[in-house]
Coordinates of C-alpha atoms and ligand atoms in Angstrom, one line a residue:
X661 CA 6.1 40.2 -68.1
X662 CA 5.2 36.9 -66.5
X663 CA 1.5 37.2 -67.3
X664 CA 2.2 38.2 -70.9
X665 CA 4.2 35.1 -71.5
X666 CA 1.5 33.0 -69.8
X667 CA -1.1 34.4 -72.2
X668 CA 1.1 33.6 -75.1
X669 CA 1.3 30.1 -73.8
X670 CA -2.5 29.7 -73.5
X671 CA -3.0 31.2 -77.0
X672 CA -0.4 28.8 -78.3
X673 CA -2.1 25.8 -76.7
X674 CA -5.5 26.8 -78.2
X675 CA -3.9 27.0 -81.7
X676 CA -2.1 23.7 -81.2
X677 CA -5.4 22.0 -80.0
X678 CA -7.2 23.1 -83.2
X679 CA -4.5 21.4 -85.2
X680 CA -4.7 18.4 -82.9
X681 CA -8.1 17.4 -84.2
X682 CA -6.4 16.1 -87.3
X683 CA -3.0 15.2 -85.9
X684 CA -2.2 13.6 -82.6
X685 CA -2.3 15.9 -79.5
X686 CA -0.3 18.9 -78.6
X687 CA 3.3 19.7 -78.4
X688 CA 3.6 22.5 -76.0
X689 CA 5.1 25.7 -77.4
X690 CA 6.4 26.7 -74.0
X691 CA 10.0 27.6 -74.2
X692 CA 11.8 27.1 -70.9
X693 CA 14.5 29.3 -69.6
X694 CA 17.9 27.9 -70.4
X695 CA 19.8 27.1 -67.2
X696 CA 22.5 24.8 -66.4
X697 CA 21.7 21.5 -64.8
X698 CA 24.5 21.0 -62.3
X699 CA 24.6 19.2 -59.0
X700 CA 24.1 21.4 -55.9
X701 CA 27.4 22.1 -54.2
X702 CA 28.6 19.6 -51.6
X703 CA 28.3 22.3 -48.9
X704 CA 24.7 23.3 -49.9
X705 CA 22.1 23.7 -47.2
X706 CA 20.2 20.6 -48.6
X707 CA 23.2 18.4 -47.9
X708 CA 23.9 19.6 -44.4
X709 CA 24.8 16.8 -42.0
X710 CA 22.7 17.2 -38.8
X711 CA 25.0 18.1 -35.9
X712 CA 26.1 15.7 -33.2
X713 CA 28.0 12.5 -32.8
X714 CA 26.6 9.6 -34.8
X715 CA 23.4 11.4 -35.4
X716 CA 20.8 9.7 -37.7
X717 CA 20.7 11.1 -41.2
X718 CA 19.1 10.3 -44.5
X719 CA 15.9 9.3 -42.8
X720 CA 13.3 7.9 -45.1
X721 CA 10.0 5.9 -44.9
X722 CA 8.0 3.7 -47.3
X723 CA 4.9 1.5 -46.9
X724 CA 5.9 -1.6 -44.9
X725 CA 3.1 -4.1 -45.7
X726 CA 0.4 -4.8 -48.3
X727 CA -2.4 -2.7 -46.8
X728 CA -0.8 0.4 -45.3
X729 CA -0.7 -0.6 -41.6
X730 CA 3.1 -0.8 -41.5
X731 CA 5.9 1.6 -42.3
X732 CA 9.6 0.8 -43.0
X733 CA 11.8 3.5 -41.4
X734 CA 15.4 3.7 -42.7
X735 CA 18.3 5.9 -41.8
X736 CA 22.1 6.0 -41.7
X737 CA 24.6 6.6 -38.8
X738 CA 28.1 7.3 -39.8
X739 CA 30.4 6.9 -36.8
X740 CA 29.2 3.6 -35.2
X741 CA 26.2 1.3 -35.5
X742 CA 24.3 2.9 -32.6
X743 CA 20.7 1.7 -32.2
X744 CA 18.4 0.3 -34.9
X745 CA 15.3 0.9 -32.7
X746 CA 12.5 3.2 -33.6
X747 CA 10.4 4.7 -30.8
X748 CA 6.9 5.8 -31.9
X749 CA 3.6 6.9 -30.5
X750 CA 0.3 8.0 -32.0
X751 CA -0.8 11.6 -31.6
X752 CA -3.7 10.4 -29.3
X753 CA -1.7 8.1 -27.1
X754 CA -0.4 10.6 -24.5
X755 CA 3.1 9.9 -25.6
X756 CA 3.3 6.3 -24.5
X757 CA 6.3 5.2 -26.6
X758 CA 6.3 1.9 -28.3
X759 CA 9.5 0.3 -29.6
X760 CA 10.2 -1.4 -32.9
X761 CA 13.5 -3.2 -33.4
X762 CA 15.3 -3.1 -36.7
X763 CA 18.7 -4.0 -37.9
X764 CA 21.5 -2.5 -39.8
X765 CA 23.6 -3.4 -42.9
X766 CA 26.7 -2.0 -44.5
X767 CA 28.3 -2.4 -47.9
X768 CA 31.5 -1.5 -49.8
X769 CA 31.6 -0.2 -53.3
X770 CA 35.0 0.2 -55.0
X771 CA 36.8 2.3 -52.3
X772 CA 33.7 3.6 -50.6
X773 CA 32.5 2.2 -47.3
X774 CA 28.9 2.9 -46.4
X775 CA 27.7 4.1 -43.0
X776 CA 25.5 1.9 -40.9
X777 CA 22.2 1.7 -42.8
X778 CA 19.3 0.9 -40.5
X779 CA 15.9 -0.5 -41.5
X780 CA 13.1 -1.0 -39.0
X781 CA 9.5 -2.0 -39.8
X782 CA 6.8 -0.6 -37.5
X783 CA 3.7 -2.8 -37.7
X784 CA 0.1 -2.9 -36.6
X785 CA -0.5 0.8 -36.9
X786 CA -3.9 2.3 -36.8
X787 CA -5.3 3.7 -40.1
X788 CA -5.6 7.4 -40.7
X789 CA -3.5 8.3 -37.6
X790 CA -0.7 10.7 -37.1
X791 CA 2.4 9.0 -35.5
X792 CA 5.5 10.6 -34.2
X793 CA 8.7 8.6 -34.3
X794 CA 12.3 9.0 -33.0
X795 CA 15.6 7.5 -34.1
X796 CA 19.0 7.7 -32.6
X797 CA 20.1 7.6 -28.9
X798 CA 20.4 10.1 -26.1
X799 CA 21.3 13.6 -27.2
X800 CA 21.5 12.7 -30.9
X801 CA 17.8 11.7 -31.1
X802 CA 15.8 13.1 -34.0
X803 CA 12.0 13.2 -34.2
X804 CA 9.8 13.0 -37.2
X805 CA 6.1 12.1 -37.9
X806 CA 3.9 10.5 -40.6
X807 CA 0.2 10.0 -41.1
X808 CA -1.0 6.5 -42.0
X809 CA -3.4 6.1 -44.9
X810 CA -7.1 5.5 -44.5
X811 CA -8.3 1.9 -44.5
X812 CA -8.3 0.4 -48.0
X813 CA -11.7 1.0 -49.5
X814 CA -13.4 2.0 -52.8
X815 CA -14.3 5.6 -52.1
X816 CA -11.4 6.8 -50.0
X817 CA -10.0 10.0 -51.5
X818 CA -6.2 10.1 -51.6
X819 CA -3.6 12.3 -53.2
X820 CA -0.4 10.8 -54.7
X821 CA 2.5 12.9 -55.9
X822 CA 4.7 11.9 -58.8
X823 CA 8.4 12.5 -59.3
X824 CA 10.8 10.7 -61.5
X825 CA 14.5 10.9 -62.4
X826 CA 15.2 13.4 -59.6
X827 CA 19.0 13.5 -59.0
X828 CA 20.4 16.4 -56.9
X829 CA 20.8 19.5 -59.1
X830 CA 19.3 23.0 -58.5
X831 CA 16.5 21.9 -60.7
X832 CA 15.9 18.8 -58.6
X833 CA 15.6 21.1 -55.5
X834 CA 13.0 23.2 -57.4
X835 CA 11.0 20.1 -58.4
X836 CA 10.9 18.9 -54.8
X837 CA 10.1 22.4 -53.4
X838 CA 7.2 22.8 -55.8
X839 CA 5.9 19.3 -54.9
X840 CA 6.1 20.3 -51.2
X841 CA 4.3 23.6 -51.8
X842 CA 1.6 22.2 -54.2
X843 CA -1.8 23.1 -52.6
X844 CA -3.1 19.7 -53.6
X845 CA -0.9 18.3 -50.8
X846 CA 0.5 15.0 -51.8
X847 CA 0.0 12.4 -49.0
X848 CA 2.5 9.8 -50.5
X849 CA 4.8 10.0 -53.4
X850 CA 5.2 7.5 -56.3
X851 CA 8.9 7.8 -57.2
X852 CA 9.4 6.5 -60.7
X853 CA 13.0 5.5 -60.5
X854 CA 16.5 7.0 -60.9
X855 CA 17.3 8.4 -57.5
X856 CA 20.8 9.9 -56.9
X857 CA 22.6 9.6 -60.2
X858 CA 25.7 8.6 -58.3
X859 CA 26.7 6.5 -61.2
X860 CA 27.2 9.5 -63.4
X861 CA 30.3 10.3 -61.3
X862 CA 33.8 8.7 -61.3
X863 CA 33.7 5.3 -59.7
X864 CA 30.0 5.8 -59.1
X865 CA 31.0 8.0 -56.2
X866 CA 28.6 6.6 -53.5
X867 CA 29.0 9.8 -51.4
X868 CA 26.3 11.0 -53.9
X869 CA 23.9 8.4 -52.5
X870 CA 24.5 9.9 -49.0
X871 CA 24.0 13.5 -50.2
X872 CA 20.8 12.5 -52.0
X873 CA 19.5 10.8 -48.9
X874 CA 20.0 14.0 -47.0
X875 CA 18.5 16.1 -49.7
X876 CA 15.2 14.4 -49.9
X877 CA 14.9 13.7 -46.2
X878 CA 12.8 16.8 -45.7
X879 CA 9.9 15.1 -47.6
X880 CA 10.5 11.3 -47.4
X881 CA 11.0 11.3 -43.6
X882 CA 7.4 12.5 -43.3
X883 CA 5.5 10.7 -46.1
X884 CA 6.2 7.4 -47.8
X885 CA 7.8 7.4 -51.2
X886 CA 6.9 4.3 -53.2
X887 CA 10.1 3.2 -54.8
X888 CA 10.6 2.0 -58.4
X889 CA 14.0 0.8 -59.7
X890 CA 15.5 2.7 -62.6
X891 CA 18.7 2.1 -64.6
X892 CA 20.7 4.5 -62.4
X893 CA 20.1 2.0 -59.5
X894 CA 21.9 -0.8 -61.4
X895 CA 25.4 0.3 -60.5
X896 CA 26.9 -2.6 -62.5
X897 CA 30.6 -1.7 -63.0
X898 CA 32.7 -4.8 -63.5
X899 CA 35.6 -2.7 -64.7
X900 CA 36.0 -1.5 -61.1
X901 CA 35.2 -4.8 -59.6
X902 CA 31.5 -4.1 -58.9
X903 CA 29.5 -6.8 -60.6
X904 CA 26.6 -7.3 -58.2
X905 CA 23.8 -5.2 -59.8
X906 CA 21.7 -2.9 -57.6
X907 CA 24.1 -3.1 -54.6
X908 CA 23.9 0.4 -53.2
X909 CA 20.1 0.7 -53.9
X910 CA 19.1 -2.6 -52.3
X911 CA 21.2 -1.9 -49.2
X912 CA 19.7 1.6 -48.8
X913 CA 16.1 1.2 -49.9
X914 CA 13.8 -1.6 -48.6
X915 CA 10.4 -2.2 -50.0
X916 CA 7.7 -4.6 -48.7
X917 CA 7.9 -7.0 -51.7
X918 CA 7.3 -10.2 -49.7
X919 CA 3.9 -8.9 -48.7
X920 CA 2.7 -9.3 -52.3
X921 CA 4.4 -12.7 -52.7
X922 CA 7.2 -11.2 -54.9
X923 CA 10.5 -12.9 -54.7
X924 CA 12.7 -9.8 -55.4
X925 CA 12.5 -6.1 -54.3
X926 CA 12.3 -4.9 -57.9
X927 CA 8.6 -5.9 -58.6
X928 CA 5.9 -5.8 -56.0
X929 CA 2.5 -4.3 -55.2
X930 CA 0.8 -2.4 -52.4
X931 CA -2.7 -1.3 -51.7
X932 CA -3.1 2.2 -50.4
X933 CA -6.5 3.9 -49.8
X934 CA -8.4 3.3 -53.0
X935 CA -5.5 2.3 -55.2
X936 CA -3.8 -0.9 -56.0
X937 CA -0.3 0.0 -57.1
X938 CA 1.8 -2.5 -59.1
X939 CA 5.6 -1.7 -59.4
X940 CA 7.4 -3.4 -62.3
X941 CA 11.1 -3.7 -63.0
X942 CA 12.3 -2.6 -66.4
X943 CA 15.8 -3.9 -65.5
X944 CA 15.0 -7.4 -64.3
X945 CA 14.0 -10.3 -66.5
X946 CA 10.3 -10.2 -67.7
X947 CA 10.3 -12.7 -70.5
X948 CA 8.0 -15.7 -70.4
X949 CA 8.6 -18.1 -67.4
X950 CA 10.8 -15.5 -65.5
X951 CA 9.9 -14.8 -61.9
X952 CA 8.6 -11.3 -62.7
X953 CA 6.4 -12.6 -65.5
X954 CA 5.0 -15.4 -63.3
X955 CA 4.4 -12.9 -60.5
X956 CA 2.5 -10.4 -62.6
X957 CA 0.4 -13.1 -64.2
X958 CA -0.8 -14.2 -60.8
X959 CA -1.0 -10.6 -59.4
X960 CA -3.4 -9.1 -61.9
X961 CA -6.3 -11.4 -61.3
X962 CA -5.9 -10.7 -57.5
X963 CA -6.7 -7.0 -57.9
X964 CA -10.2 -6.5 -56.5
X965 CA -11.7 -3.4 -58.0
X966 CA -14.5 -3.4 -55.5
X967 CA -12.0 -2.8 -52.8
X968 CA -9.4 -0.8 -54.8
X969 CA -11.0 0.8 -57.9
X970 CA -7.8 2.4 -59.1
X971 CA -5.3 0.2 -60.7
X972 CA -2.0 2.0 -61.2
X973 CA 1.2 0.6 -62.7
X974 CA 4.7 2.1 -62.1
X975 CA 7.7 1.2 -64.2
X976 CA 10.8 3.1 -65.3
X977 CA 11.2 2.7 -69.1
X978 CA 8.1 4.1 -70.9
X979 CA 6.2 2.0 -73.4
X980 CA 4.8 5.0 -75.3
X981 CA 7.4 7.7 -75.8
X982 CA 7.6 10.1 -78.7
X983 CA 10.9 11.7 -77.7
X984 CA 14.1 11.0 -79.5
X985 CA 15.6 9.7 -76.2
X986 CA 15.4 6.1 -75.1
X987 CA 13.2 5.6 -78.1
X988 CA 11.5 2.1 -78.0
X989 CA 13.6 0.9 -75.1
X990 CA 10.4 -0.1 -73.4
X991 CA 9.1 -2.0 -76.4
X992 CA 10.0 -5.5 -75.4
X993 CA 8.2 -5.2 -72.1
X994 CA 5.2 -3.7 -73.8
X995 CA 5.0 -6.7 -76.1
X996 CA 5.0 -9.0 -73.1
X997 CA 2.5 -7.3 -70.8
X998 CA 0.3 -4.9 -72.8
X999 CA -2.5 -7.4 -73.5
X1000 CA -2.8 -8.1 -69.8
X1001 CA -3.0 -4.4 -69.0
X1002 CA -5.9 -4.0 -71.4
X1003 CA -7.6 -7.2 -70.2
X1004 CA -7.4 -6.0 -66.6
X1005 CA -8.3 -2.4 -67.4
X1006 CA -5.3 -0.7 -65.8
X1007 CA -6.2 3.0 -65.3
X1008 CA -2.8 4.6 -65.7
X1009 CA 0.9 3.7 -66.2
X1010 CA 3.5 6.1 -65.0
X1011 CA 7.0 5.8 -66.3
X1012 CA 10.2 7.9 -66.1
X1013 CA 13.6 7.5 -67.8
X1014 CA 12.9 10.1 -70.6
X1015 CA 13.8 13.5 -69.0
X1016 CA 10.6 15.3 -70.2
X1017 CA 6.9 15.1 -69.8
X1018 CA 4.4 13.3 -72.0
X1019 CA 0.8 12.1 -71.7
X1020 CA -0.8 9.6 -74.1
X1021 CA -4.3 8.9 -75.2
X1022 CA -5.9 5.6 -74.2
X1023 CA -4.3 3.4 -76.9
X1024 CA -3.2 -0.2 -77.3
X1025 CA -1.1 -2.0 -79.8
X1026 CA -1.9 -5.7 -79.2
X1027 CA -3.5 -7.0 -82.4
X1028 CA -0.2 -7.7 -84.1
X1029 CA 1.0 -11.2 -84.8
X1030 CA 3.9 -12.0 -87.0
X1031 CA 1.7 -12.4 -90.1
X1032 CA -1.1 -9.9 -89.9
X1033 CA 0.6 -6.5 -90.2
X1034 CA -1.6 -4.9 -87.6
X1035 CA 1.2 -3.1 -85.8
X1036 CA -0.2 0.4 -85.1
X1037 CA -1.5 1.7 -81.8
X1038 CA -5.3 2.2 -81.9
X1039 CA -7.6 4.0 -79.6
X1040 CA -8.7 1.6 -76.9
X1041 CA -11.1 2.5 -74.2
X1042 CA -9.9 -0.4 -72.0
X1043 CA -6.3 0.7 -72.2
X1044 CA -4.4 2.8 -69.7
X1045 CA -3.2 6.3 -70.2
X1046 CA 0.6 6.3 -70.3
X1047 CA 2.4 9.2 -68.6
X1048 CA 6.1 9.9 -68.7
X1049 CA 7.2 11.9 -65.7
X1050 CA 11.0 11.6 -65.9
X1051 CA 11.4 15.3 -65.6
X1052 CA 12.6 15.6 -62.0
X1053 CA 15.7 17.6 -63.1
X1054 CA 18.8 15.5 -62.9
X1055 CA 22.4 16.2 -64.0
X1056 CA 21.8 14.7 -67.5
X1057 CA 19.5 17.6 -68.5
X1058 CA 16.3 17.6 -70.5
X1059 CA 15.3 15.4 -73.4
X1060 CA 14.2 18.1 -75.9
X1061 CA 14.1 16.5 -79.3
X1062 CA 10.9 14.8 -80.3
X1063 CA 9.7 12.4 -83.0
X1064 CA 7.9 14.5 -85.6
X1065 CA 5.1 14.6 -86.5
X1066 CA 3.7 14.0 -83.0
X1067 CA 2.1 10.5 -83.1
X1068 CA -1.7 10.3 -82.8
X1069 CA -1.4 8.5 -79.5
X1070 CA 0.5 11.4 -77.9
X1071 CA -1.9 13.8 -76.2
X1072 CA 0.5 16.3 -74.7
X1073 CA 4.3 16.6 -74.5
X1074 CA 6.7 19.2 -73.2
X1075 CA 10.4 19.2 -72.4
X1076 CA 10.3 21.0 -69.0
X1077 CA 11.2 19.9 -65.5
X1078 CA 8.3 19.4 -63.1
X1079 CA 6.2 17.0 -61.0
X1080 CA 2.6 15.7 -61.1
X1081 CA -0.3 14.9 -58.8
X1082 CA -2.9 12.1 -59.0
X1083 CA -5.8 13.1 -56.8
X1084 CA -8.3 10.3 -56.3
X1085 CA -11.8 11.7 -55.5
X1086 CA -13.9 8.5 -55.4
X1087 CA -14.3 5.3 -57.3
X1088 CA -15.1 7.0 -60.6
X1089 CA -13.1 10.2 -60.7
X1090 CA -9.5 11.2 -60.2
X1091 CA -8.0 14.6 -61.0
X1092 CA -4.5 14.6 -62.5
X1093 CA -2.3 17.6 -63.0
X1094 CA 1.3 18.3 -64.2
X1095 CA 3.2 21.3 -62.9
X1096 CA 6.2 22.6 -64.7
X1097 CA 9.0 24.2 -62.5
X1098 CA 9.0 27.5 -64.4
X1099 CA 5.4 28.3 -63.2
X1100 CA 4.3 29.1 -59.8
X1101 CA 3.9 25.9 -57.8
X1102 CA 0.0 25.9 -58.0
X1103 CA -0.2 26.4 -61.8
X1104 CA -1.3 23.3 -63.8
X1105 CA 0.4 23.1 -67.2
X1106 CA -1.4 19.9 -68.2
X1107 CA -4.4 18.3 -66.5
X1108 CA -7.0 15.6 -67.0
X1109 CA -10.0 14.1 -65.3
X1110 CA -9.5 10.4 -65.1
X1111 CA -12.6 8.2 -65.4
X1112 CA -12.0 4.9 -63.7
X1113 CA -11.8 2.0 -66.2
X1114 CA -13.7 -0.4 -64.1
X1115 CA -16.5 1.8 -62.6
X1116 CA -16.9 4.5 -65.2
X1117 CA -15.3 3.4 -68.5
X1118 CA -16.5 6.3 -70.6
X1119 CA -14.2 8.2 -73.0
X1120 CA -12.0 10.6 -71.0
X1121 CA -9.8 11.7 -73.9
X1122 CA -8.8 15.3 -73.7
X1123 CA -8.2 15.9 -77.4
X1124 CA -11.1 14.2 -79.2
Ligands
LIG21 C1 26.2 14.5 -26.2 O1 26.4 14.1 -24.9 C2 27.8 13.8 -24.6 C3 27.9 13.2 -23.2 O2 26.9 13.8 -22.4 C4 28.6 15.1 -24.8 O3 29.9 14.8 -24.5 C5 28.4 15.6 -26.2 O4 29.0 16.8 -26.3 C6 26.9 15.8 -26.5 N1 26.8 16.1 -27.9 C7 25.9 17.0 -28.3 C8 25.9 17.2 -29.8 O5 25.2 17.7 -27.6
LIG22 C1 38.6 6.5 -54.3 O1 39.4 6.5 -55.4 C2 39.4 7.7 -56.2 C3 40.3 7.4 -57.4 O2 41.5 7.0 -57.1 C4 39.8 8.8 -55.4 O3 39.7 10.0 -56.1 C5 39.0 9.0 -54.1 O4 39.4 10.0 -53.3 C6 38.9 7.6 -53.4 N1 38.0 7.7 -52.3 C7 38.2 7.2 -51.1 C8 37.1 7.3 -50.1 O5 39.2 6.7 -50.8
LIG23 C1 16.5 24.2 -51.9 O1 15.2 24.5 -51.8 C2 14.8 24.9 -50.4 C3 13.4 25.1 -50.3 O2 12.9 25.9 -51.4 C4 15.6 26.2 -50.1 O3 15.4 26.6 -48.8 C5 17.1 25.9 -50.3 O4 17.9 27.0 -50.0 C6 17.4 25.3 -51.6 N1 18.8 25.0 -51.7 C7 19.6 25.1 -52.8 C8 21.0 24.7 -52.7 O5 19.1 25.5 -53.9
LIG24 C1 -13.4 -7.8 -53.0 O1 -13.5 -6.8 -52.0 C2 -14.8 -6.7 -51.5 C3 -14.8 -5.4 -50.6 O2 -13.8 -5.5 -49.6 C4 -15.2 -8.0 -50.7 O3 -16.5 -7.8 -50.2 C5 -15.1 -9.1 -51.7 O4 -15.3 -10.3 -51.0 C6 -13.8 -9.1 -52.4 N1 -13.8 -10.1 -53.5 C7 -13.0 -11.1 -53.5 C8 -13.1 -12.0 -54.7 O5 -12.1 -11.3 -52.7
LIG25 C1 -2.9 -13.5 -86.7 O1 -3.9 -12.5 -87.0 C2 -4.8 -12.8 -87.9 C3 -5.7 -11.6 -88.2 O2 -6.1 -11.0 -87.0 C4 -5.7 -14.0 -87.4 O3 -6.6 -14.4 -88.4 C5 -4.8 -15.1 -87.1 O4 -5.5 -16.2 -86.5 C6 -3.7 -14.7 -86.1 N1 -2.7 -15.8 -85.9 C7 -2.4 -16.2 -84.8 C8 -1.4 -17.3 -84.7 O5 -2.9 -15.7 -83.7
LIG26 C1 -17.0 11.5 -57.6 O1 -16.2 12.7 -57.7 C2 -16.6 13.5 -58.8 C3 -15.6 14.6 -58.9 O2 -15.4 15.3 -57.7 C4 -18.0 14.0 -58.6 O3 -18.4 14.8 -59.7 C5 -18.9 12.8 -58.4 O4 -20.2 13.3 -58.1 C6 -18.4 11.9 -57.4 N1 -19.3 10.7 -57.3 C7 -19.9 10.3 -56.2 C8 -20.7 9.1 -56.3 O5 -19.8 11.0 -55.2
LIG27 FE1 16.5 6.2 -66.4

């Protein structure tokens, strides 16, 4: 039965592709199994609290500097502060343990009091090395490991995973499981915003931030997730006395924003292997003269494509989106920054927010001024590909109504949950694939060879 439906799918895609020659790209004919998108039960295995008094939980790591020689380790202890130290050693060091000192923070949200949230940056790591690390004290110590990236350089292969809008439903668990089992083996994950969806619950029930932290620990304790801020991180609720935006998120998730001269944790950049990754903030000011605008204006000319050929931008609210959900919400930011992306030949922009999947052609819409009427996206070989990967599987369900007919710029779209992989081979080629949850975890529902815009700017369109 499975293979029959798969053949139907392939046949459907061929048909749609023929049509696509005269009208945009393809809208997948895949019909997903209807299933309820509900949060996993509080006593689910994924939310289990590790046993022991004051034992560290919700362990997560992210890159801790600009080049990949530092890691920020974060975790929570519930009973007392305990220790904010991380003990770590490289695989080759005969277990001589080094110690990094961190600190802890707490916060209150309505009637919720957080545990002790520890953040500790480990610095001066060797590239391309496996490290073990330990948090906690005495008999409640827990041990994990990570592998540092290779030294930044133009032809370093590296595989990034992509998940957005994850939440903590049964679908979220399937998305994460498929990512973990994907044979392409993601080495770091670009998380495109909207983490726990705590704010969908009464009083933004912050216990949901804790359960989410325990749910994703099985991946993010072992490989860095690169964080982007989404709208579900705002937690702005003056009606219950919570008027400091981003309070839970900024206490729980630290990013190395100062290393890229950013002045706030919502926009920053890192270099990792052969990629220069710019994270932008859809929910912080980006108009002319604002700190984010000023930062990006200075950041883009600093990107050295000889060192990092791949220029990747992550932001939450998509600029090109042909779903009937959040339609044009990203438009004002597109107007501000799109000319810069074309000028600096950004390779790809990943967004989330819309709970579905979509990949664009290389297009731009920058000719317009208030009198000339030139306001349509046009094919542009210097423009990025825009990918919406907000299909992690959260409690709000899928976005399944689309703007018809499919706009020319939209190459492929499908309302299914899933994840993606961006597999950099060298300075000219990267292989990209999207994996829907209904398939086996190795099946590619959509894929594309990316040709680097700086080193190999030839047409890499998949529909023309
Ligand atoms: C940890 O050690 C203390 C003191 O030795 C003991 O009372 C406690 O039961 C131990 N906890 C666990 C989880 O082993
Ligand atoms: C917070 O307040 C809500 C609404 O009154 C209540 O249901 C919940 O149990 C409270 N939680 C705590 C931790 O007190
Ligand atoms: C989540 O996925 C993991 C790995 O596939 C599985 O072991 C676990 O039972 C799942 N939990 C729930 C609640 O679905
Ligand atoms: C760009 O990076 C290359 C390789 O690391 C280096 O040789 C070159 O000096 C850098 N260019 C600038 C302008 O910093
Ligand atoms: C507006 O666009 C037209 C046509 O491209 C061009 O001639 C004109 O100079 C533009 N005006 C401004 C203020 O850029
Ligand atoms: C870059 O990778 C692509 C895809 O694997 C390969 O075809 C190409 O030959 C590689 N280029 C170089 C210079 O190795
Ligand atoms: Fe969102």
